[in-house]
XYZ file of C-alpha atoms in Angstrom:
438
model
C 0.406 0.174 -0.133
C 1.447 3.073 -0.678
C 2.194 5.560 1.959
C 1.964 9.373 1.510
C 3.176 10.584 5.001
C 6.694 10.126 6.007
C 7.034 6.677 7.392
C 9.132 5.516 10.433
C 9.591 1.923 10.260
C 10.920 -1.087 12.900
C 12.647 -3.441 10.752
C 12.987 -6.736 12.724
C 14.620 -10.194 11.871
C 12.995 -13.389 13.000
C 15.131 -16.307 13.944
C 13.583 -19.677 15.213
C 15.344 -20.472 18.231
C 15.954 -16.884 19.797
C 13.453 -13.980 21.098
C 14.115 -10.574 18.248
C 15.330 -7.497 19.735
C 14.255 -4.505 18.592
C 16.421 -2.258 16.628
C 18.156 0.340 18.941
C 16.665 3.615 18.573
C 18.356 6.334 16.690
C 20.463 9.140 18.859
C 17.602 11.610 18.954
C 15.379 10.452 20.374
C 11.499 11.608 20.595
C 8.761 10.953 22.875
C 5.487 9.641 20.483
C 2.227 11.359 20.699
C -0.347 8.641 20.901
C -2.775 10.213 18.307
C 0.052 9.587 16.328
C 0.318 6.042 16.882
C -3.573 5.070 16.243
C -2.432 3.347 12.574
C 0.223 0.764 12.528
C 1.464 -1.164 9.027
C 2.762 -4.491 9.564
C 4.706 -5.512 6.207
C 5.401 -9.219 6.242
C 8.470 -9.687 3.455
C 8.895 -13.845 2.641
C 12.186 -12.990 0.987
C 14.044 -11.036 3.528
C 11.834 -13.053 6.290
C 11.232 -9.951 8.782
C 8.424 -7.935 9.417
C 8.689 -3.908 9.077
C 6.351 -2.366 11.424
C 5.494 0.892 9.962
C 3.686 4.645 11.962
C 2.997 6.327 9.017
C 1.776 9.403 10.990
C 4.965 9.521 12.754
C 7.664 11.958 11.902
C 10.467 10.859 13.755
C 11.508 7.968 15.503
C 9.945 7.157 19.036
C 12.650 6.847 22.168
C 10.592 3.464 22.858
C 10.750 0.429 20.881
C 7.880 -0.549 18.324
C 6.311 -3.286 20.433
C 5.698 -1.086 23.442
C 3.567 1.121 21.171
C 1.025 -0.839 20.153
C -1.311 -0.109 23.463
C -2.004 2.965 21.576
C -2.743 1.239 17.684
C -6.391 1.711 16.779
C -6.118 0.196 13.448
C -3.940 -2.109 12.072
C -2.784 -2.730 8.443
C -0.537 -5.880 7.162
C 0.644 -6.504 3.738
C 1.492 -9.983 2.351
C 1.206 -12.448 -0.435
C -0.851 -15.905 -1.006
C 3.333 -16.971 -1.239
C 4.058 -16.547 2.484
C 0.969 -17.252 3.536
C 0.887 -21.120 1.821
C 4.161 -21.842 2.863
C 3.780 -20.525 6.741
C 5.818 -17.927 6.080
C 3.520 -15.190 7.042
C 2.707 -17.592 10.403
C 6.016 -18.067 11.507
C 7.144 -14.437 11.030
C 4.256 -13.330 13.236
C 4.547 -15.826 15.864
C 8.508 -15.177 16.240
C 8.071 -11.598 16.497
C 4.797 -11.247 18.692
C 5.605 -14.730 21.144
C 8.604 -12.958 21.907
C 7.354 -9.858 23.819
C 4.449 -10.114 25.464
C 2.484 -7.518 23.192
C -1.002 -7.718 21.490
C -3.107 -4.906 19.449
C -5.709 -5.055 22.384
C -6.922 -1.789 21.738
C -7.099 -2.020 17.688
C -10.592 -2.343 16.802
C -9.883 -2.315 13.222
C -8.173 -4.841 10.372
C -7.057 -4.030 7.413
C -4.944 -7.054 5.644
C -3.962 -6.379 1.971
C -2.684 -9.511 -0.119
C -1.133 -10.058 -3.220
C -1.942 -12.668 -5.127
C 0.595 -14.784 -6.507
C 0.865 -15.904 -10.316
C 3.935 -18.860 -9.227
C 3.318 -22.497 -9.602
C 2.163 -23.945 -5.810
C 4.726 -26.263 -5.398
C 3.587 -27.714 -1.976
C 1.090 -29.813 -0.959
C -2.494 -27.955 -1.390
C -3.577 -29.211 1.544
C -0.781 -28.360 3.974
C -0.536 -24.959 2.276
C -4.620 -24.384 3.337
C -3.742 -25.460 6.839
C -1.219 -23.034 7.199
C -3.300 -20.199 5.562
C -5.505 -21.457 8.736
C -3.489 -20.672 10.898
C -2.093 -17.470 10.003
C -6.093 -16.485 9.927
C -5.991 -17.647 13.723
C -2.984 -15.808 14.300
C -4.376 -12.755 13.616
C -7.650 -13.013 14.810
C -5.497 -13.395 18.554
C -3.574 -10.146 17.809
C -6.533 -7.851 17.586
C -8.694 -10.077 19.981
C -10.966 -6.698 20.514
C -11.429 -6.401 16.267
C -14.750 -5.868 15.279
C -14.521 -4.971 11.807
C -12.143 -6.410 8.771
C -11.053 -4.714 5.452
C -9.580 -7.195 2.941
C -8.341 -6.360 -0.068
C -7.054 -9.057 -2.878
C -4.946 -7.691 -5.622
C -2.463 -9.003 -8.170
C 0.403 -7.977 -10.392
C 0.394 -7.748 -14.225
C 0.253 -11.745 -14.261
C -3.120 -13.334 -13.936
C -2.737 -15.027 -10.339
C -3.119 -19.186 -10.349
C -6.187 -20.387 -9.375
C -4.662 -21.648 -5.834
C -3.906 -18.237 -4.760
C -7.544 -17.281 -4.850
C -8.349 -20.148 -2.847
C -6.093 -19.347 -0.357
C -7.513 -15.647 -0.157
C -10.750 -17.130 0.159
C -9.919 -19.143 3.286
C -8.528 -16.461 5.012
C -11.088 -14.377 3.934
C -13.738 -16.668 5.310
C -11.556 -17.334 8.596
C -11.337 -13.787 9.512
C -15.251 -12.214 8.352
C -16.512 -14.746 10.504
C -18.431 -13.250 13.541
C -17.631 -9.762 12.816
C -20.134 -7.209 12.561
C -18.227 -4.646 9.660
C -16.453 -6.163 6.601
C -15.152 -4.605 3.463
C -14.090 -6.345 0.448
C -11.969 -4.997 -2.386
C -11.195 -7.737 -5.076
C -9.339 -7.227 -8.722
C -10.755 -8.334 -11.485
C -8.635 -10.678 -12.637
C -8.696 -12.939 -9.527
C -10.244 -16.191 -9.823
C -13.595 -16.582 -8.115
C -13.011 -17.117 -4.199
C -14.798 -19.412 -2.473
C -15.805 -17.918 0.950
C -17.857 -19.958 3.207
C -20.745 -17.489 4.335
C -21.950 -19.332 7.413
C -20.500 -17.872 10.246
C -20.976 -14.363 8.475
C -23.972 -13.060 10.345
C -25.375 -10.015 12.201
C -22.780 -7.658 10.250
C -23.629 -3.861 10.772
C -21.534 -2.807 7.759
C -20.725 -4.400 4.443
C -18.094 -2.565 2.035
C -18.074 -4.330 -1.417
C -15.782 -3.144 -4.469
C -15.174 -5.343 -7.535
C -15.959 -6.084 -11.282
C -16.547 -9.579 -10.634
C -19.580 -11.221 -9.635
C -18.988 -12.949 -6.197
C -22.753 -14.946 -5.498
C -21.338 -14.893 -1.668
C -21.673 -11.001 -1.412
C -25.588 -11.981 -2.439
C -25.847 -14.746 -0.304
C -24.097 -11.913 2.706
C -26.411 -9.243 2.127
C -29.254 -11.428 2.105
C -28.801 -13.053 5.180
C -27.489 -9.875 6.681
C -30.330 -7.196 5.059
C -32.465 -6.900 8.364
C -29.005 -5.922 10.669
C -27.078 -3.615 8.216
C -26.854 -0.101 9.245
C -24.087 1.032 6.547
C -24.003 -0.348 2.761
C -21.654 0.743 -0.118
C -21.120 -0.683 -3.512
C -18.609 -0.297 -5.607
C -19.703 -2.496 -8.930
C -21.445 -3.651 -12.031
C -24.858 -2.828 -12.247
C -25.586 -6.311 -12.967
C -24.451 -7.532 -9.735
C -26.639 -5.044 -8.116
C -29.669 -6.593 -9.150
C -28.367 -10.014 -8.051
C -27.971 -8.192 -4.659
C -31.385 -6.239 -4.664
C -33.585 -7.594 -6.937
C -36.269 -10.564 -6.416
C -36.905 -11.808 -9.888
C -39.083 -8.739 -11.148
C -40.899 -9.160 -7.979
C -41.949 -12.941 -7.983
C -39.543 -13.567 -4.990
C -39.489 -12.901 -1.359
C -39.104 -8.814 -0.333
C -35.976 -7.821 -0.181
C -35.760 -4.644 2.880
C -33.232 -3.369 4.759
C -35.559 -2.142 7.821
C -31.829 -1.092 9.959
C -30.344 0.259 7.356
C -28.925 3.654 8.263
C -26.163 4.598 5.119
C -26.401 3.077 1.241
C -23.921 4.534 -1.424
C -23.694 2.968 -4.449
C -21.717 3.482 -7.368
C -23.486 1.307 -10.291
C -21.360 0.764 -13.682
C -23.293 -0.211 -16.493
C -22.351 -2.866 -19.583
C -24.197 -3.155 -22.733
C -27.508 -3.480 -21.904
C -27.664 -3.836 -18.229
C -31.353 -4.311 -16.377
C -32.078 -1.820 -13.381
C -33.140 -2.955 -10.085
C -36.431 -3.661 -9.591
C -37.571 -3.892 -5.739
C -40.632 -5.045 -4.777
C -40.557 -3.924 -1.461
C -43.151 -0.860 -0.862
C -40.759 0.702 2.055
C -37.349 -0.921 1.033
C -35.302 1.486 2.788
C -37.415 3.302 5.874
C -34.894 4.483 8.104
C -32.070 5.796 5.484
C -30.709 8.706 7.100
C -27.682 9.545 4.099
C -27.774 8.386 0.226
C -24.518 8.331 -1.717
C -25.052 7.807 -5.458
C -22.009 8.063 -7.248
C -22.501 6.860 -10.157
C -25.541 6.236 -12.759
C -28.937 5.789 -11.312
C -29.571 1.635 -11.135
C -33.290 1.585 -9.882
C -36.197 1.014 -12.312
C -38.351 3.491 -10.076
C -38.244 5.808 -6.928
C -37.445 2.736 -4.719
C -34.780 3.671 -2.798
C -36.470 7.200 -1.768
C -40.198 5.574 -0.974
C -40.652 5.678 2.746
C -37.563 7.513 3.909
C -38.917 11.157 3.888
C -39.075 11.762 8.090
C -35.085 10.608 8.158
C -33.201 11.368 4.897
C -30.846 13.821 6.077
C -27.928 13.483 3.464
C -28.003 13.158 -0.161
C -25.451 13.247 -2.924
C -26.613 11.990 -6.163
C -25.254 12.300 -9.971
C -27.969 13.276 -12.300
C -28.122 12.510 -16.049
C -31.536 13.595 -18.210
C -32.460 10.191 -17.885
C -32.788 9.871 -13.590
C -33.720 13.605 -14.115
C -36.998 12.636 -16.017
C -37.195 9.433 -14.464
C -37.519 10.657 -10.896
C -39.328 13.984 -11.795
C -41.748 11.570 -13.032
C -42.267 10.263 -9.615
C -41.984 13.371 -7.967
C -39.228 12.302 -5.599
C -38.296 16.140 -4.982
C -41.372 17.808 -4.588
C -41.454 21.031 -2.624
C -42.067 19.515 1.193
C -41.458 16.184 0.714
C -38.241 15.593 2.555
C -38.488 16.645 6.709
C -34.680 16.140 7.744
C -32.798 17.359 4.966
C -29.357 18.939 5.984
C -27.218 18.559 2.987
C -27.896 17.906 -0.485
C -25.320 17.454 -3.339
C -26.178 17.426 -7.063
C -23.343 16.587 -9.249
C -24.605 17.216 -12.979
C -23.776 14.433 -15.736
C -25.454 16.546 -18.864
C -22.067 16.633 -21.336
C -24.321 15.557 -24.211
C -26.682 18.394 -23.714
C -24.133 21.244 -22.560
C -22.085 20.765 -25.261
C -25.280 21.449 -27.941
C -25.945 24.378 -25.828
C -28.135 23.651 -22.610
C -32.194 23.493 -23.815
C -34.086 25.857 -22.341
C -36.569 23.352 -20.868
C -34.067 21.126 -19.384
C -32.760 24.234 -17.733
C -35.895 25.120 -16.577
C -35.846 21.428 -14.857
C -32.647 21.797 -13.350
C -33.177 25.179 -11.679
C -36.963 23.899 -10.436
C -34.602 20.781 -8.810
C -32.518 22.818 -7.508
C -34.900 25.505 -6.381
C -36.698 22.247 -4.705
C -34.010 20.584 -2.999
C -33.078 23.890 -1.641
C -35.997 24.697 0.269
C -35.938 21.733 2.029
C -32.016 20.983 3.174
C -29.781 23.684 5.025
C -27.087 23.124 2.306
C -27.107 22.786 -1.205
C -24.106 22.562 -3.633
C -24.526 21.635 -7.137
C -21.873 20.376 -9.331
C -21.373 21.233 -13.008
C -18.738 21.023 -15.386
C -19.501 24.467 -17.276
C -21.136 27.544 -15.432
C -22.964 28.993 -18.397
C -26.101 29.429 -16.853
C -25.049 30.870 -13.249
C -26.819 33.853 -14.125
C -29.696 32.953 -14.583
C -29.547 30.302 -11.593
C -29.038 32.695 -9.319
C -32.243 35.009 -10.609
C -34.653 31.722 -10.011
C -32.771 31.790 -6.206
C -33.807 35.395 -5.860
C -37.208 34.777 -7.166
C -37.921 31.908 -5.262
C -36.078 33.225 -1.779
C -39.773 33.420 0.048
C -39.519 29.601 0.180
C -35.653 28.883 1.471
C -35.507 30.693 5.151
C -33.468 27.176 5.861
C -30.887 27.674 3.453
C -27.355 28.294 5.249
C -24.693 27.051 2.841
C -25.008 27.368 -1.269
C -22.279 26.290 -3.534
C -22.406 26.889 -7.278
C -20.281 26.211 -9.847
C -18.982 29.728 -11.016
C -15.490 31.622 -12.051
C -14.550 34.641 -10.336
C -16.331 36.349 -13.497
C -18.813 36.172 -11.101
C -17.793 37.319 -7.967
C -19.902 40.703 -8.339
C -23.007 38.781 -7.990
C -21.794 37.567 -4.375
C -23.019 40.604 -2.248
C -26.310 40.702 -4.172
C -27.076 36.893 -2.768
C -25.922 37.638 0.407
C -28.294 40.875 0.664
C -30.679 38.386 -0.427
C -30.487 36.078 1.717
C -29.194 37.105 4.888
C -30.109 33.829 6.346
C -27.314 32.192 4.433
C -23.771 31.998 6.061
C -21.880 30.548 3.412
C -21.749 31.457 -0.202
C -19.125 29.613 -2.441
C -18.401 30.123 -6.126
C -16.427 26.351 -7.531
C -14.893 26.090 -11.452
């Protein structure tokens, strides 16, 4: 994982028969602030047979050994590869270092594991390799005894990984996700199918998933946890979203998320992807935050039904098709949402703008913004062009009597429009912030 901050590294070389001693601190010693120790990265290098512990927020070496700082760590990041896991190198390195000190990440509640899937041929017995993977996962869980959230990224280099590497990764994923309250999974497109055992992945409150691959196990996890999930983030193809949410055009059981508070969807279309059909009258009744950062993937207004009293934050990418669809269902009718606090609309009307924004489309956008502004205290509108900035301002001025809640307004515009800022502030005395962004 790329580190953007200055790294402070503690390298350790393990030997099976002797306890490892920490590297001597530099002559210029400094005390480590606990707030700078909340993230620790462990890098297991099978070739060098060592572990490197990095505190990315530190700029100088602290005056105490690394193993004495683990009590401050809240998030553990571990980087390794499937070869190192399969041949027991990862397990041995962890045991050699951590068993040599009475040190655990006793206060770490989050684990982030980055596994590089190997493309090299497996030269050892497959059963032994799987046993080693199980030992590694068990040891890792022992090091973070109070961990409640695990994020795993399975990545690859240029060469396609071998099938057995994905099996190793799948076993580790299954063991680490078991009995957690929050999980996250990111898988590179070329990784062969992982067999994830979902039997003990229950009672989830948060799930984040990013991949261009179709994993039936993710569908099973979502289905099994739809009653308990509070946060759900999905970044995948719309065809997969259909699998996760749909119920065969209403012929199957209703899919409903009664506890869900946050939903973030980035759906990507391929060819003629069917839109999501949800049969439940109110699939997300208690939603507080909704972010649709890609294509609007639902066939109707399902995601907005029944949460008029709870929805507080909305981010949506709007194109002409989505605008027509949602307007047809009166989704943004004035007075519909009672709890809105922050709204961001990002326009995706490139073709329309390049041809010149049609008057009727501008009118619809303007009405949309006014309607949302009348229901929230913060409104941001993002677009690539600002050719109608003055018209938008005129529309807001004409509707000022309806915009009493509005405290923050961010519109597309360059410094050429700065002369309007004072005028707008005079019209809207309740505004605390007016910003133009290019």
